[in-house]
Coordinates of C-alpha atoms and ligand atoms in Angstrom, one line a residue:
X1 CA -3.4 17.3 12.5
X2 CA 0.0 18.2 14.7
X3 CA 3.4 16.8 13.0
X4 CA 4.6 15.9 16.5
X5 CA 7.9 17.1 16.9
X6 CA 7.8 19.9 14.4
X7 CA 4.9 21.5 16.6
X8 CA 5.3 25.3 16.9
X9 CA 7.6 25.1 14.3
X10 CA 7.1 27.4 11.2
X11 CA 8.9 28.2 8.3
X12 CA 10.5 31.1 7.6
X13 CA 8.4 32.0 4.9
X14 CA 5.2 31.7 6.2
X15 CA 3.2 33.8 5.8
X16 CA -0.7 34.0 6.3
X17 CA -1.3 33.6 3.5
X18 CA -0.4 30.6 3.1
X19 CA -2.5 28.8 6.1
X20 CA -5.4 30.3 3.5
X21 CA -4.0 28.6 0.6
X22 CA -2.7 25.1 2.8
X23 CA -6.7 25.3 4.3
X24 CA -8.0 25.7 0.5
X25 CA -5.9 23.5 -0.6
X26 CA -6.6 20.1 1.9
X27 CA -10.0 20.6 1.7
X28 CA -9.8 20.2 -2.3
X29 CA -8.1 17.5 -1.8
X30 CA -9.9 15.2 1.0
X31 CA -13.5 16.1 -0.6
X32 CA -13.3 16.6 -3.4
X33 CA -9.9 13.9 -4.5
X34 CA -9.5 10.9 -2.3
X35 CA -13.2 10.1 -1.8
X36 CA -11.8 8.8 -5.7
X37 CA -9.0 6.7 -4.7
X38 CA -9.8 4.6 -5.4
X39 CA -11.3 4.7 -9.0
X40 CA -8.3 6.5 -10.0
X41 CA -6.1 3.7 -8.7
X42 CA -8.7 1.2 -10.9
X43 CA -8.3 3.6 -14.1
X44 CA -4.4 4.4 -13.6
X45 CA -5.5 8.2 -14.0
X46 CA -5.9 10.9 -12.7
X47 CA -9.8 13.3 -13.4
X48 CA -9.2 16.4 -16.0
X49 CA -12.5 17.3 -14.1
X50 CA -10.3 17.6 -10.9
X51 CA -7.8 19.9 -12.9
X52 CA -10.8 22.6 -13.8
X53 CA -12.0 21.8 -10.5
X54 CA -7.9 22.5 -8.6
X55 CA -8.1 25.1 -11.7
X56 CA -11.5 27.2 -10.9
X57 CA -10.7 26.9 -7.6
X58 CA -6.7 28.5 -8.3
X59 CA -4.6 26.1 -7.2
X60 CA -3.3 25.7 -10.7
X61 CA -0.1 28.0 -12.5
X62 CA 0.1 30.1 -8.4
X63 CA 3.9 31.3 -8.7
X64 CA 2.2 32.7 -13.0
X65 CA 1.9 35.8 -12.6
X66 CA -1.2 36.9 -12.9
X67 CA -1.3 38.3 -16.7
X68 CA -0.7 34.6 -18.0
X69 CA -4.5 33.3 -15.3
X70 CA -1.4 32.1 -12.7
X71 CA -1.1 33.3 -8.8
X72 CA 0.9 35.3 -8.8
X73 CA 3.2 33.9 -6.0
X74 CA 5.9 32.2 -5.9
X75 CA 7.6 28.8 -5.0
X76 CA 6.4 29.4 -1.6
X77 CA 3.1 29.6 -3.3
X78 CA 3.6 25.9 -4.8
X79 CA 5.3 24.4 -1.9
X80 CA 2.8 24.6 0.6
X81 CA 0.7 22.5 -2.4
X82 CA 2.2 19.8 -2.7
X83 CA 2.8 20.1 0.3
X84 CA -0.4 19.0 1.0
X85 CA -1.4 17.0 -2.0
X86 CA 0.7 14.6 -0.1
X87 CA 0.5 15.1 3.5
X88 CA -3.4 14.1 2.4
X89 CA -2.2 11.1 0.1
X90 CA -3.8 12.6 -3.1
X91 CA -2.1 10.6 -5.8
X92 CA -3.7 10.9 -8.5
X93 CA -3.1 14.7 -10.7
X94 CA 0.4 15.5 -11.3
X95 CA 0.7 18.5 -9.7
X96 CA 4.1 18.9 -9.3
X97 CA 5.1 18.7 -13.1
X98 CA 2.6 20.6 -14.5
X99 CA 2.0 23.0 -11.5
X100 CA 6.2 23.0 -10.0
X101 CA 7.7 22.2 -13.6
X102 CA 5.5 23.6 -16.2
X103 CA 4.5 26.4 -16.7
X104 CA 7.8 27.7 -15.2
X105 CA 10.2 26.4 -18.3
X106 CA 7.2 28.7 -20.0
X107 CA 7.0 31.5 -18.1
X108 CA 11.0 31.9 -17.6
X109 CA 11.3 31.1 -22.0
X110 CA 8.3 32.3 -23.0
X111 CA 7.8 34.8 -25.8
X112 CA 5.2 36.7 -24.8
X113 CA 2.9 35.4 -27.5
X114 CA 3.6 31.8 -26.3
X115 CA 3.1 32.6 -22.6
X116 CA -0.2 34.3 -24.0
X117 CA -1.2 31.4 -25.6
X118 CA -0.7 28.4 -23.1
X119 CA -0.3 30.0 -19.7
X120 CA -4.3 30.7 -19.4
X121 CA -4.6 27.0 -20.1
X122 CA -2.9 25.8 -18.1
X123 CA -3.8 28.0 -15.3
X124 CA -7.5 27.0 -15.3
X125 CA -7.1 22.7 -16.2
X126 CA -8.0 23.0 -19.2
X127 CA -4.6 22.1 -20.0
X128 CA -3.3 18.8 -18.7
X129 CA 1.0 19.8 -19.0
X130 CA 3.7 17.5 -18.9
X131 CA 7.5 17.5 -19.2
X132 CA 9.5 14.5 -21.6
X133 CA 13.0 14.2 -21.3
X134 CA 13.2 10.3 -21.0
X135 CA 14.0 7.5 -23.3
X136 CA 14.1 4.5 -23.2
X137 CA 18.1 4.3 -24.1
X138 CA 17.8 6.3 -21.6
X139 CA 17.9 8.5 -18.9
X140 CA 20.2 10.3 -16.9
X141 CA 22.7 10.0 -19.6
X142 CA 20.5 13.9 -21.3
X143 CA 22.9 14.5 -23.4
X144 CA 22.9 11.6 -25.0
X145 CA 19.0 12.2 -26.4
X146 CA 18.2 10.5 -29.7
X147 CA 14.9 12.2 -30.3
X148 CA 15.5 15.0 -33.3
X149 CA 13.7 17.3 -34.5
X150 CA 14.4 17.8 -38.1
X151 CA 13.2 21.6 -39.7
X152 CA 11.3 21.9 -42.6
X153 CA 9.9 25.1 -44.0
X154 CA 7.7 25.9 -40.9
X155 CA 7.8 23.4 -39.2
X156 CA 10.0 21.5 -36.8
X157 CA 9.0 17.1 -38.1
X158 CA 10.3 15.0 -34.9
X159 CA 10.6 11.7 -34.2
X160 CA 11.6 9.3 -31.8
X161 CA 10.0 8.0 -28.4
X162 CA 10.1 9.5 -25.0
X163 CA 8.9 7.0 -21.9
X164 CA 7.8 7.6 -18.3
X165 CA 6.3 10.8 -18.8
X166 CA 4.1 12.1 -16.0
X167 CA 0.7 12.6 -17.0
X168 CA 1.1 11.4 -20.0
X169 CA -2.1 9.7 -21.0
X170 CA -3.9 13.0 -20.7
X171 CA -1.7 15.7 -21.8
X172 CA -2.2 17.9 -24.5
X173 CA 0.9 20.4 -23.8
X174 CA 4.3 18.0 -23.3
X175 CA 7.4 19.9 -23.3
X176 CA 9.4 17.8 -25.3
X177 CA 13.3 17.7 -25.6
X178 CA 14.9 17.8 -29.0
X179 CA 17.8 17.2 -31.1
X180 CA 17.7 20.0 -33.2
X181 CA 21.3 18.7 -34.7
X182 CA 22.3 15.2 -34.1
X183 CA 26.4 16.8 -34.5
X184 CA 26.5 17.9 -31.0
X185 CA 25.4 16.8 -27.6
X186 CA 24.3 20.1 -25.3
X187 CA 25.2 21.9 -27.3
X188 CA 22.2 20.0 -29.9
X189 CA 19.5 20.2 -27.4
X190 CA 16.4 22.0 -28.0
X191 CA 13.1 22.3 -26.3
X192 CA 9.8 22.3 -28.4
X193 CA 6.5 22.7 -26.9
X194 CA 4.2 20.0 -28.9
X195 CA 0.2 20.5 -28.0
X196 CA -1.5 16.9 -28.8
X197 CA -4.2 15.1 -28.8
X198 CA -5.0 11.6 -29.4
X199 CA -5.6 13.3 -33.4
X200 CA -2.0 14.8 -33.3
X201 CA -0.9 13.2 -37.2
X202 CA 2.5 11.3 -36.0
X203 CA 2.6 11.0 -32.4
X204 CA 0.8 8.5 -30.3
X205 CA 0.7 7.5 -25.8
X206 CA 1.0 3.6 -25.2
X207 CA 0.6 2.0 -23.1
X208 CA 0.3 3.9 -19.7
X209 CA 2.6 1.9 -17.3
X210 CA 1.1 -0.1 -14.9
X211 CA 3.8 0.6 -11.5
X212 CA 4.4 -0.7 -8.3
X213 CA 3.1 2.3 -6.6
X214 CA 2.1 6.0 -7.1
X215 CA -1.3 4.0 -9.9
X216 CA -3.6 6.9 -10.1
X217 CA -0.5 9.1 -11.1
X218 CA -0.8 8.4 -15.5
X219 CA 2.7 7.8 -16.4
X220 CA 3.5 6.7 -20.1
X221 CA 5.2 6.4 -23.2
X222 CA 5.2 8.0 -26.1
X223 CA 5.6 7.8 -29.7
X224 CA 6.9 11.0 -32.0
X225 CA 6.3 9.9 -36.6
X226 CA 7.4 12.2 -38.3
X227 CA 5.1 14.4 -36.0
X228 CA 4.9 18.3 -37.0
X229 CA 5.4 20.8 -34.3
X230 CA 5.6 24.3 -36.0
X231 CA 8.8 26.9 -35.9
X232 CA 7.0 28.8 -33.5
X233 CA 6.7 26.6 -31.1
X234 CA 10.8 26.6 -29.7
X235 CA 11.3 27.4 -26.9
X236 CA 13.9 29.2 -26.3
X237 CA 17.2 29.1 -28.6
X238 CA 17.9 26.5 -31.6
X239 CA 20.6 24.6 -29.5
X240 CA 19.5 26.1 -25.9
X241 CA 17.3 23.5 -24.6
X242 CA 21.0 21.5 -22.1
X243 CA 21.2 24.6 -20.9
X244 CA 17.6 25.1 -20.3
X245 CA 17.1 22.2 -17.9
X246 CA 20.2 22.2 -16.4
X247 CA 19.0 25.7 -14.9
X248 CA 15.6 24.4 -14.6
X249 CA 16.1 20.8 -12.7
X250 CA 16.5 22.5 -9.5
X251 CA 13.6 23.3 -8.8
X252 CA 12.0 19.9 -9.9
X253 CA 14.4 18.7 -7.4
X254 CA 13.3 20.9 -4.8
X255 CA 9.5 19.7 -5.7
X256 CA 10.0 16.2 -5.5
X257 CA 11.9 17.2 -1.8
X258 CA 8.6 18.5 -0.7
X259 CA 6.9 15.8 -1.0
X260 CA 9.8 13.4 0.8
X261 CA 9.4 16.1 3.9
X262 CA 6.2 15.9 4.0
X263 CA 5.4 12.6 3.4
X264 CA 8.3 11.4 6.5
X265 CA 5.5 13.8 8.2
X266 CA 2.5 12.1 7.1
X267 CA 4.2 8.5 8.5
X268 CA 5.4 9.4 11.7
X269 CA 1.9 10.5 12.1
X270 CA 0.4 7.5 11.3
X271 CA 3.2 5.5 12.4
X272 CA 2.7 7.6 16.8
X273 CA -0.7 6.7 16.4
X274 CA -0.7 3.6 15.7
X275 CA 1.6 3.3 18.5
X276 CA -1.1 5.1 21.1
X277 CA -3.8 2.8 20.0
X278 CA -2.2 -0.9 19.5
X279 CA -1.5 -3.0 22.6
X280 CA 0.8 -5.8 22.7
X281 CA 2.1 -7.7 26.1
X282 CA -0.2 -5.4 28.0
X283 CA 0.2 -2.4 27.3
X284 CA 0.2 0.2 24.5
X285 CA 2.9 -0.1 21.5
X286 CA 4.4 3.6 22.1
X287 CA 5.6 2.3 25.6
X288 CA 8.1 0.0 24.3
X289 CA 11.5 1.5 24.3
X290 CA 11.7 0.2 20.6
X291 CA 9.0 1.9 19.7
X292 CA 9.8 4.9 21.9
X293 CA 13.6 4.9 20.3
X294 CA 12.2 4.0 16.4
X295 CA 9.9 7.4 16.4
X296 CA 12.2 9.7 18.8
X297 CA 14.8 8.9 15.1
X298 CA 11.9 9.2 12.2
X299 CA 11.2 12.6 14.1
X300 CA 14.2 14.0 14.9
X301 CA 15.2 12.7 10.9
X302 CA 11.5 14.7 9.6
X303 CA 12.5 17.9 11.9
X304 CA 16.2 18.3 10.6
X305 CA 14.9 17.7 7.0
X306 CA 12.3 20.3 6.9
X307 CA 14.6 22.9 8.2
X308 CA 16.0 21.6 5.3
X309 CA 14.6 21.9 3.2
X310 CA 13.1 25.0 4.6
X311 CA 16.0 26.7 4.0
X312 CA 16.5 25.3 0.0
X313 CA 12.9 26.7 -0.5
X314 CA 14.3 30.2 1.1
X315 CA 17.0 30.1 -0.5
X316 CA 15.3 29.5 -4.2
X317 CA 12.9 32.4 -4.0
X318 CA 15.7 34.3 -3.5
X319 CA 17.8 33.1 -6.4
X320 CA 21.1 31.2 -5.4
X321 CA 19.4 27.5 -4.8
X322 CA 22.7 26.3 -7.0
X323 CA 23.0 22.9 -9.0
X324 CA 25.0 20.6 -5.7
X325 CA 22.5 22.2 -3.3
X326 CA 19.9 21.8 -4.7
X327 CA 20.7 17.4 -5.6
X328 CA 21.5 17.2 -2.1
X329 CA 18.1 18.2 -1.3
X330 CA 17.1 15.7 -3.1
X331 CA 19.0 12.8 -2.2
X332 CA 19.5 13.4 1.4
X333 CA 15.1 13.7 1.8
X334 CA 14.3 11.6 -0.1
X335 CA 16.9 8.9 1.3
X336 CA 15.0 10.5 4.4
X337 CA 11.6 9.3 2.8
X338 CA 12.2 6.1 2.2
X339 CA 13.7 5.0 5.4
X340 CA 11.3 6.4 7.5
X341 CA 8.9 5.6 5.8
X342 CA 9.8 2.5 6.1
X343 CA 10.4 2.4 9.9
X344 CA 7.0 3.9 10.3
X345 CA 5.4 0.6 8.4
X346 CA 7.6 -1.4 10.9
X347 CA 5.3 -0.8 13.6
X348 CA 2.6 -1.3 11.9
X349 CA 3.3 -5.1 12.5
X350 CA 1.3 -7.4 9.3
X351 CA -1.3 -4.7 9.1
X352 CA 1.5 -2.4 7.4
X353 CA 2.2 -4.4 4.5
X354 CA -1.9 -4.2 3.7
X355 CA -3.4 -1.8 1.4
X356 CA -6.3 -1.4 3.5
X357 CA -4.0 0.5 5.6
X358 CA -1.7 4.9 3.9
X359 CA 1.4 3.0 4.8
X360 CA 1.6 0.1 2.6
X361 CA 1.2 2.8 -0.1
X362 CA 3.6 5.1 1.5
X363 CA 5.9 3.0 0.9
X364 CA 5.6 1.7 -2.4
X365 CA 5.3 4.9 -4.1
X366 CA 8.4 6.3 -2.0
X367 CA 10.5 4.7 -3.3
X368 CA 10.5 6.1 -7.0
X369 CA 11.6 9.7 -5.5
X370 CA 14.8 7.7 -5.3
X371 CA 14.8 7.8 -8.7
X372 CA 13.0 10.4 -10.8
X373 CA 14.6 13.7 -11.2
X374 CA 18.0 12.6 -12.2
X375 CA 18.7 9.5 -10.4
X376 CA 20.1 10.0 -6.6
X377 CA 23.3 8.5 -8.3
X378 CA 23.2 11.3 -10.2
X379 CA 22.9 13.3 -7.3
X380 CA 26.1 12.6 -5.5
X381 CA 28.4 12.9 -9.1
X382 CA 26.5 16.6 -9.0
X383 CA 27.1 17.3 -5.1
X384 CA 31.2 15.5 -5.9
X385 CA 31.5 18.0 -8.1
X386 CA 31.9 20.7 -6.8
X387 CA 34.6 19.6 -3.6
Ligands
LIG401 C1 7.0 7.6 -12.3 C2 8.2 8.0 -12.5 C3 7.9 9.1 -13.7 C4 8.5 10.0 -14.4 N1 8.4 10.8 -14.6 C5 8.9 11.1 -16.0 C6 9.3 12.1 -16.6 O1 8.0 13.2 -16.2 N2 9.7 13.3 -18.4 C7 11.0 13.0 -17.5 O2 11.3 13.2 -18.6 N3 11.3 12.3 -17.3 C8 10.7 10.7 -16.3 N4 10.9 9.6 -16.1 C9 11.9 9.5 -15.8 C10 13.3 8.8 -14.6 O3 13.2 9.8 -14.9 C11 14.1 8.2 -15.1 O4 14.2 6.8 -15.0 C12 15.8 8.4 -14.2 O5 16.4 10.5 -14.8 C13 16.5 7.9 -14.7 O6 17.2 7.0 -15.6 P1 16.9 5.4 -16.9 O7 15.6 5.0 -16.4 O8 17.1 6.0 -18.1 O9 17.5 4.8 -15.8 P2 19.6 4.8 -16.2 O10 19.7 5.8 -16.3 O11 20.1 3.4 -17.7 O12 20.5 4.2 -15.0 C14 20.5 3.2 -15.0 C15 21.2 2.5 -13.4 O13 22.7 3.5 -13.6 C16 23.0 4.2 -12.6 N5 23.7 5.4 -13.3 C17 23.3 5.5 -15.1 N6 24.3 6.0 -14.7 C18 25.6 7.1 -13.6 C19 26.5 7.1 -13.4 N7 27.5 8.2 -14.4 N8 27.4 6.8 -12.2 C20 26.9 6.4 -11.3 N9 25.5 6.1 -11.8 C21 24.4 5.6 -13.3 C22 21.5 5.3 -11.8 O14 21.5 6.1 -11.6 C23 20.3 4.0 -12.1 O15 20.5 3.5 -10.6 C24 9.9 9.4 -14.9 C25 10.3 7.6 -14.7 C26 9.1 7.0 -13.3 C27 9.4 5.5 -13.0

């Protein structure tokens, strides 16, 4: 379906290979995953088979070098995948975290041995990846995390807990932010790669958290009680974790921005189609001036958002995306998503409030975008720092 107001526009980084990838991804989501959407919503987590199938199709680890089983592409390929997933309304698979974030940490900071050990499994979908920073005591103040890891012989012994972890219900491979030096703030944080199973001694998955949206994606609490992690699973250097997260968070925020723009596009498409088909006072809704003004606003906001996003994607692939610009993207694109989706929902009248219509689900799903990946208040802090 063409997007009103975006027809004829193509991102400056787009190549024919991106179109092929988009088509493959669209087909996979639409034909193999979406038919199960109701069941996935009810079970509260994706199907493992869908990760495996995505891996088989070459959709996982698109930016991972080929020698580790990936697609050998760059962030633009990850962006296309996430865009297509959101555009078609698939929300079970945590690909933005699995592929868009976890593989990025491993590829950037992993030793040769670590990359060979974990990346191929993630790319095949045999391992599901997650990253855990947030704790029950707080998510915004990362320096204050309390989960600690104490070196004991050949292992770290990990004690603490994490919450709101995307893919936490299924995750087999977890990048875990811990304090290796509790006497320090940022300089005491390290990242450990934990290989998890439900039998791992000292590890327990908590309940799947019930959320107002994103029902089919597993968000979980994770508990660690003297869980042993081999010292060789340290990612990068001890004490380097905070710096690593600060270096990677701009990509995470851009991933969120990609989803935001795709959602805006979808909302506008759905609302325009509905406004053409529904009549009130003897004419289609789109014939009423207010509907036309609202849709014009939404289409304009979507187009401007798309262009800002593409500029950020271009900067990121050139290695030039700074922290403040990534924060601006996350802030403005997610605020835009919530606004546009809300305005589009209004055009559906009462039907917009029923779960039968996708716009209702989009409304509930949108809200968290202003919260995770660093709240939008924290984004404003990061932007203000460079002013
Ligand atoms: C569905 C979902 C998925 C998630 N996935 C993950 C994941 O995979 N991994 C992970 O580690 N985390 C994840 N999170 C956690 C998310 O990143 C945190 O919820 C977020 O960072 C905020 O932390 P908090 O909830 O502890 O809020 P708090 O830090 O307690 O903040 C509460 C409020 O205070 C505001 N605030 C805090 N500090 C300041 C300040 N200095 N100035 C102004 N206002 C401030 C915040 O903006 C917010 O509005 C997820 C959350 C959700 C809901």
